[in-house]
Amino acid sequence: MYIRVLEKLTDTALSAHLISIYRDYLPTQGTSLPKVVYIDCKNSFPIRTFHAHLATAPSALSVTSEQIMENVRVVVCLDLTELRKAIQTLSHSLAVERASSKETDPSSTSTTFVILCGLDAMYRATHLVDHLLAHQQLNDSLLRLRILAAEQESGALQTDILLPRAEFPRAASTLLYKEASNSTHPIKKPRSSWYGSGNMLGDYIIKFYTD
């Protein structure tokens, strides 16, 4: 799966999510330690919480906290223009890494995870200036992420977009019905914020860019 939309996580849940990434993708022969690119509209990476979680799970991960932190990159993007530049930089760094690995170890592979937070705020900031530009840059950024993920030579790339549930009411409503059907205690459907045929940001991404 190239792009996923997930409900925005608390610092504790986000730290657990990051650790699960490393636990599931521990380096094996010919595979480097996964890299995480954390992109947000503010410098909100929960470094203290993440460090605390790492301190309790070093044996399970079989790598040191320092090794993991060296592979986490935090990028701040205030709007979609900066996000597009960040993705272009990521694309360039993956290309450089690919060229370097071909020279040193052609059989090696790498995995990169992009955790994208605050996309709703970036979109609003750009939309206030130019709504057409906001739509164009949103599509450019998401399409570029899918292209990078589809390029097998770049290694595996997956993007998790974290948004408030209110940004994907249609998908969230479907999820709630699925949960209710598997539960002995039905979950009450929340009041929908879906109006007409328009898409909320998260529902738009799920409809056109997720697998």
Coordinates of N, CA, C and O in Angstrom, one line a residue, residues 106-183:
P106 N 24.9 -3.6 -5.0 CA 23.8 -3.6 -5.9 C 22.6 -4.4 -5.4 O 21.4 -4.1 -5.8
S107 N 22.7 -5.3 -4.5 CA 21.6 -6.2 -4.1 C 20.9 -5.6 -2.9 O 19.9 -6.1 -2.5
S108 N 21.4 -4.5 -2.3 CA 20.8 -4.0 -1.1 C 19.5 -3.2 -1.4 O 19.3 -2.7 -2.5
T109 N 18.6 -3.2 -0.5 CA 17.3 -2.5 -0.6 C 17.1 -1.7 0.6 O 17.6 -1.9 1.6
S110 N 16.2 -0.7 0.4 CA 15.9 0.3 1.5 C 14.4 0.5 1.6 O 13.7 0.3 0.7
T111 N 14.0 0.9 2.8 CA 12.6 1.2 3.1 C 12.5 2.6 3.7 O 13.2 2.9 4.6
T112 N 11.6 3.4 3.1 CA 11.4 4.7 3.7 C 9.9 4.9 4.0 O 9.0 4.6 3.2
F113 N 9.6 5.4 5.2 CA 8.3 5.7 5.6 C 8.1 7.2 5.8 O 8.9 7.9 6.5
V114 N 7.1 7.8 5.1 CA 6.8 9.2 5.3 C 5.6 9.3 6.2 O 4.5 8.7 5.9
I115 N 5.7 10.0 7.3 CA 4.6 10.3 8.2 C 4.2 11.7 8.0 O 5.0 12.6 8.3
L116 N 3.1 12.0 7.3 CA 2.7 13.3 7.0 C 1.6 13.8 7.9 O 0.4 13.3 7.8
C117 N 1.9 14.8 8.7 CA 0.9 15.3 9.7 C 0.6 16.8 9.2 O 1.4 17.4 8.6
G118 N -0.6 17.3 9.6 CA -0.9 18.7 9.4 C -1.2 19.0 7.9 O -1.1 20.2 7.6
L119 N -1.5 18.0 7.1 CA -1.7 18.4 5.7 C -3.0 19.3 5.6 O -3.0 20.1 4.7
D120 N -3.9 19.1 6.5 CA -5.1 19.9 6.4 C -4.7 21.4 6.6 O -5.3 22.3 6.0
A121 N -3.8 21.7 7.6 CA -3.4 23.0 7.8 C -2.6 23.6 6.7 O -2.7 24.8 6.3
M122 N -1.7 22.8 6.1 CA -1.0 23.2 4.9 C -1.9 23.6 3.7 O -1.7 24.6 3.0
Y123 N -2.9 22.7 3.6 CA -3.9 23.0 2.5 C -4.6 24.3 2.7 O -4.8 25.1 1.8
R124 N -5.1 24.5 3.9 CA -5.8 25.7 4.2 C -5.0 27.0 4.0 O -5.4 28.0 3.5
A125 N -3.7 26.9 4.5 CA -2.8 28.0 4.3 C -2.6 28.4 2.9 O -2.6 29.6 2.5
T126 N -2.5 27.4 2.0 CA -2.3 27.7 0.6 C -3.6 28.1 -0.1 O -3.7 28.9 -0.9
H127 N -4.7 27.5 0.4 CA -6.1 27.8 -0.2 C -6.4 29.2 0.1 O -7.1 29.9 -0.8
L128 N -6.0 29.8 1.2 CA -6.3 31.2 1.5 C -5.7 32.1 0.5 O -6.2 33.2 0.2
V129 N -4.5 31.7 0.0 CA -3.8 32.6 -1.0 C -4.3 32.3 -2.4 O -4.6 33.3 -3.2
D130 N -4.5 31.1 -2.8 CA -5.0 30.7 -4.2 C -5.6 29.3 -4.1 O -4.8 28.3 -4.0
H131 N -6.9 29.2 -4.3 CA -7.5 27.9 -4.1 C -7.2 27.0 -5.3 O -7.1 25.8 -5.1
L132 N -6.9 27.5 -6.5 CA -6.5 26.7 -7.6 C -5.1 26.1 -7.4 O -4.8 25.0 -7.7
L133 N -4.2 27.0 -6.9 CA -2.9 26.6 -6.6 C -2.9 25.5 -5.5 O -2.1 24.5 -5.6
A134 N -3.7 25.6 -4.5 CA -3.8 24.7 -3.4 C -4.1 23.3 -4.0 O -3.5 22.3 -3.6
H135 N -5.1 23.2 -4.9 CA -5.6 22.0 -5.4 C -4.5 21.4 -6.3 O -4.2 20.2 -6.3
Q136 N -3.8 22.2 -7.1 CA -2.7 21.8 -8.0 C -1.6 21.2 -7.2 O -1.1 20.1 -7.5
Q137 N -1.1 21.9 -6.2 CA 0.0 21.5 -5.4 C -0.3 20.3 -4.5 O 0.6 19.4 -4.3
L138 N -1.5 20.1 -4.1 CA -1.9 18.9 -3.4 C -1.8 17.7 -4.3 O -1.2 16.7 -3.9
N139 N -2.4 17.8 -5.5 CA -2.3 16.7 -6.4 C -0.9 16.4 -6.8 O -0.5 15.2 -6.9
D140 N -0.1 17.5 -7.1 CA 1.3 17.2 -7.4 C 2.1 16.5 -6.4 O 2.8 15.5 -6.7
S141 N 1.9 16.9 -5.1 CA 2.6 16.2 -4.0 C 2.2 14.8 -3.8 O 3.0 13.9 -3.7
L142 N 0.9 14.5 -3.9 CA 0.4 13.1 -3.7 C 0.8 12.2 -4.8 O 1.2 11.1 -4.7
L143 N 0.7 12.8 -6.0 CA 1.1 12.0 -7.2 C 2.5 11.7 -7.2 O 2.9 10.6 -7.5
R144 N 3.4 12.6 -6.8 CA 4.8 12.4 -6.7 C 5.1 11.3 -5.7 O 6.0 10.4 -5.9
L145 N 4.4 11.3 -4.6 CA 4.6 10.2 -3.6 C 4.3 8.9 -4.1 O 4.9 7.9 -3.9
R146 N 3.2 8.8 -4.9 CA 2.8 7.5 -5.5 C 3.8 7.1 -6.5 O 4.1 5.9 -6.6
I147 N 4.3 8.0 -7.3 CA 5.3 7.7 -8.3 C 6.6 7.1 -7.7 O 7.1 6.1 -8.1
L148 N 7.0 7.8 -6.6 CA 8.2 7.3 -5.9 C 8.0 5.9 -5.3 O 8.9 5.1 -5.4
A149 N 6.8 5.7 -4.8 CA 6.5 4.4 -4.2 C 6.5 3.3 -5.3 O 6.8 2.1 -5.1
A150 N 6.1 3.7 -6.5 CA 5.9 2.7 -7.6 C 7.3 2.4 -8.3 O 7.4 1.4 -9.0
E151 N 8.3 3.3 -8.1 CA 9.6 3.0 -8.7 C 10.3 2.0 -7.8 O 10.9 2.3 -6.8
Q152 N 10.4 0.8 -8.3 CA 11.0 -0.3 -7.5 C 12.4 -0.1 -7.2 O 13.0 -0.5 -6.2
E153 N 13.1 0.6 -8.1 CA 14.6 0.9 -7.9 C 14.8 1.8 -6.8 O 15.9 1.9 -6.2
S154 N 13.8 2.6 -6.4 CA 13.9 3.5 -5.3 C 13.8 2.8 -3.9 O 14.1 3.4 -2.9
G155 N 13.5 1.5 -3.9 CA 13.2 0.8 -2.7 C 11.8 1.0 -2.3 O 11.0 1.7 -3.0
A156 N 11.4 0.5 -1.2 CA 10.0 0.6 -0.7 C 9.7 1.9 -0.1 O 10.5 2.4 0.7
L157 N 8.6 2.5 -0.4 CA 8.2 3.8 0.2 C 6.8 3.8 0.5 O 6.0 3.4 -0.4
Q158 N 6.4 4.1 1.7 CA 5.0 4.2 2.1 C 4.7 5.5 2.8 O 5.6 5.9 3.6
T159 N 3.6 6.0 2.6 CA 3.2 7.3 3.2 C 1.9 7.1 4.1 O 0.9 6.6 3.6
D160 N 2.0 7.5 5.3 CA 0.9 7.5 6.2 C 0.5 9.0 6.4 O 1.3 9.8 6.9
I161 N -0.7 9.4 6.0 CA -1.2 10.7 6.2 C -2.1 10.7 7.4 O -3.2 10.1 7.4
L162 N -1.8 11.5 8.4 CA -2.5 11.6 9.6 C -3.4 12.8 9.6 O -2.9 13.9 9.5
L163 N -4.7 12.6 9.7 CA -5.7 13.7 9.6 C -6.8 13.5 10.7 O -7.0 12.4 11.2
P164 N -7.4 14.6 11.2 CA -8.5 14.5 12.1 C -9.6 13.7 11.4 O -9.8 13.8 10.2
R165 N -10.4 12.9 12.2 CA -11.4 12.1 11.6 C -12.4 12.9 10.8 O -13.1 12.5 9.8
A166 N -12.6 14.2 11.2 CA -13.6 15.0 10.6 C -13.2 15.3 9.1 O -14.0 15.8 8.3
E167 N -11.9 15.1 8.8 CA -11.5 15.3 7.4 C -11.8 14.1 6.5 O -11.6 14.2 5.3
F168 N -12.3 13.0 7.0 CA -12.7 11.9 6.1 C -14.0 11.3 6.7 O -14.0 10.1 7.1
P169 N -15.0 12.1 6.8 CA -16.3 11.6 7.4 C -16.9 10.4 6.6 O -17.5 9.5 7.3
R170 N -16.8 10.4 5.3 CA -17.4 9.2 4.6 C -16.7 7.9 4.9 O -17.3 6.9 5.2
A171 N -15.4 8.0 4.8 CA -14.6 6.8 5.1 C -14.7 6.4 6.5 O -14.8 5.2 6.9
A172 N -14.7 7.4 7.4 CA -14.8 7.1 8.9 C -16.2 6.5 9.2 O -16.3 5.6 10.0
S173 N -17.2 6.9 8.5 CA -18.5 6.4 8.7 C -18.6 4.9 8.3 O -19.2 4.1 9.0
T174 N -18.0 4.6 7.2 CA -17.9 3.2 6.7 C -17.1 2.4 7.7 O -17.5 1.2 8.0
L175 N -16.0 2.9 8.2 CA -15.2 2.2 9.2 C -16.1 1.9 10.4 O -16.0 0.8 11.0
L176 N -16.8 2.9 10.9 CA -17.6 2.7 12.1 C -18.7 1.6 11.9 O -18.9 0.8 12.8
Y177 N -19.3 1.5 10.7 CA -20.2 0.5 10.4 C -19.6 -0.9 10.4 O -20.2 -1.9 10.9
K178 N -18.4 -1.0 9.9 CA -17.6 -2.2 9.9 C -17.4 -2.7 11.3 O -17.5 -3.8 11.7
E179 N -16.9 -1.7 12.1 CA -16.7 -2.0 13.5 C -17.9 -2.5 14.3 O -17.9 -3.4 15.1
A180 N -19.0 -1.8 14.0 CA -20.3 -2.1 14.6 C -20.8 -3.5 14.2 O -21.3 -4.3 15.1
S181 N -20.6 -3.9 13.0 CA -21.0 -5.2 12.5 C -20.2 -6.3 13.2 O -20.7 -7.5 13.2
N182 N -19.0 -6.0 13.7 CA -18.2 -7.0 14.3 C -18.3 -7.0 15.8 O -17.5 -7.6 16.5
S183 N -19.2 -6.1 16.3 CA -19.3 -5.9 17.8 C -20.7 -6.3 18.3 O -21.7 -6.1 17.6

